């Protein structure tokens, strides 16, 4: 991320200023399939000595970003003790609520050994491969009061399930305050991993006009 020059130049550092980061910075990257999905990274810290040591994780964010970024990243063990010859599992979560790339700066400290290592957590969010099997459908000409139905499929090509919801205000626009001429069932639910869910569309015109949703 840093050595490959993939970091955007307009991202501020831990002090809020632009410019290169400490070359000793370790990077932990997350990639989230969509928003509101918890993504976890685990790794171990080893104590090769014959005495225990205490460790600390300290977050270092620019003041104007701290309240925002902190809600995306979570450290499960900010403080702990690593016994001699043993290892301690470190766990970080990234749960985005937008598609914007996020960064969070941390320091891993071992006060007894005067060790301080800068870390950068990087979170990227990508669109999951979830879509309808077609982008449009034409019901054709119908008589007023006549109902037509069509089934489409919501396809999930990812390895995890996704919740979905059709926003009713995007299709509940019947004429002159009447009920919606289009119905979608189910209007919300969950599509499983590597699967397709049938969605029924129905159209029942109440006016003699063209409808487009």
Short mmCIF file of N, CA, C and O in Angstrom, two decimals, residues 1 15 36 52 59 63 75 98 146 158 161 163-164 168 176 180 193-194 206 209:
data_model
loop_
_atom_site.label_atom_id
_atom_site.label_comp_id
_atom_site.label_asym_id
_atom_site.label_seq_id
_atom_site.Cartn_x
_atom_site.Cartn_y
_atom_site.Cartn_z
N UNK A 1 0.83 -1.21 0.00
CA UNK A 1 0.00 0.00 0.00
C UNK A 1 0.86 1.26 0.00
O UNK A 1 0.61 2.18 -0.77
N UNK A 15 -0.76 13.32 12.10
CA UNK A 15 -0.76 14.67 12.65
C UNK A 15 -1.67 15.60 11.87
O UNK A 15 -1.73 16.80 12.13
N UNK A 36 -21.80 -1.82 6.05
CA UNK A 36 -22.41 -2.44 7.24
C UNK A 36 -22.06 -3.93 7.35
O UNK A 36 -22.84 -4.72 7.89
N UNK A 52 7.77 -11.73 30.88
CA UNK A 52 6.53 -11.23 30.28
C UNK A 52 6.65 -9.74 29.97
O UNK A 52 7.45 -9.01 30.57
N UNK A 59 -4.50 4.71 19.59
CA UNK A 59 -4.98 5.30 18.33
C UNK A 59 -4.50 6.73 18.24
O UNK A 59 -4.55 7.49 19.21
N UNK A 63 -7.42 15.38 15.04
CA UNK A 63 -8.58 15.74 15.86
C UNK A 63 -9.86 15.84 15.05
O UNK A 63 -10.93 15.42 15.47
N UNK A 75 -10.38 -2.14 17.82
CA UNK A 75 -9.32 -3.01 18.33
C UNK A 75 -9.88 -3.79 19.50
O UNK A 75 -10.39 -3.20 20.46
N UNK A 98 -20.10 3.58 4.50
CA UNK A 98 -20.09 4.30 3.23
C UNK A 98 -19.03 3.67 2.34
O UNK A 98 -18.23 2.84 2.79
N UNK A 146 -56.34 -4.66 -15.53
CA UNK A 146 -55.73 -5.96 -15.83
C UNK A 146 -54.37 -6.06 -15.14
O UNK A 146 -53.61 -5.10 -15.12
N UNK A 158 -21.50 -13.70 -4.56
CA UNK A 158 -20.50 -13.66 -3.49
C UNK A 158 -20.64 -14.87 -2.56
O UNK A 158 -21.62 -15.62 -2.63
N UNK A 161 -24.00 -14.03 2.53
CA UNK A 161 -25.36 -13.55 2.25
C UNK A 161 -25.43 -12.02 2.32
O UNK A 161 -24.61 -11.38 2.97
N UNK A 163 -28.42 -8.74 2.75
CA UNK A 163 -29.79 -8.26 2.92
C UNK A 163 -30.11 -7.29 1.79
O UNK A 163 -29.23 -6.59 1.28
N UNK A 164 -31.37 -7.25 1.38
CA UNK A 164 -31.79 -6.33 0.32
C UNK A 164 -33.12 -5.70 0.68
O UNK A 164 -33.88 -6.23 1.51
N UNK A 168 -39.82 1.55 -1.59
CA UNK A 168 -41.17 1.68 -2.14
C UNK A 168 -41.42 3.04 -2.79
O UNK A 168 -42.14 3.14 -3.79
N UNK A 176 -52.88 10.27 -9.40
CA UNK A 176 -53.91 11.00 -8.66
C UNK A 176 -54.11 10.44 -7.25
O UNK A 176 -55.23 10.31 -6.75
N UNK A 180 -50.20 2.24 -5.57
CA UNK A 180 -49.17 1.97 -6.57
C UNK A 180 -49.65 0.95 -7.59
O UNK A 180 -50.34 -0.02 -7.25
N UNK A 193 -25.59 -16.87 -0.13
CA UNK A 193 -24.35 -16.88 -0.92
C UNK A 193 -24.46 -17.81 -2.12
O UNK A 193 -25.09 -18.87 -2.05
N UNK A 194 -23.88 -17.37 -3.23
CA UNK A 194 -23.86 -18.17 -4.46
C UNK A 194 -25.24 -18.73 -4.81
O UNK A 194 -25.41 -19.93 -5.06
N UNK A 206 -54.02 1.73 -13.54
CA UNK A 206 -55.29 2.35 -13.14
C UNK A 206 -55.65 3.54 -14.00
O UNK A 206 -56.73 4.11 -13.85
N UNK A 209 -52.24 5.54 -19.61
CA UNK A 209 -51.03 6.34 -19.78
C UNK A 209 -49.83 5.39 -19.82
O UNK A 209 -49.95 4.19 -19.57
#
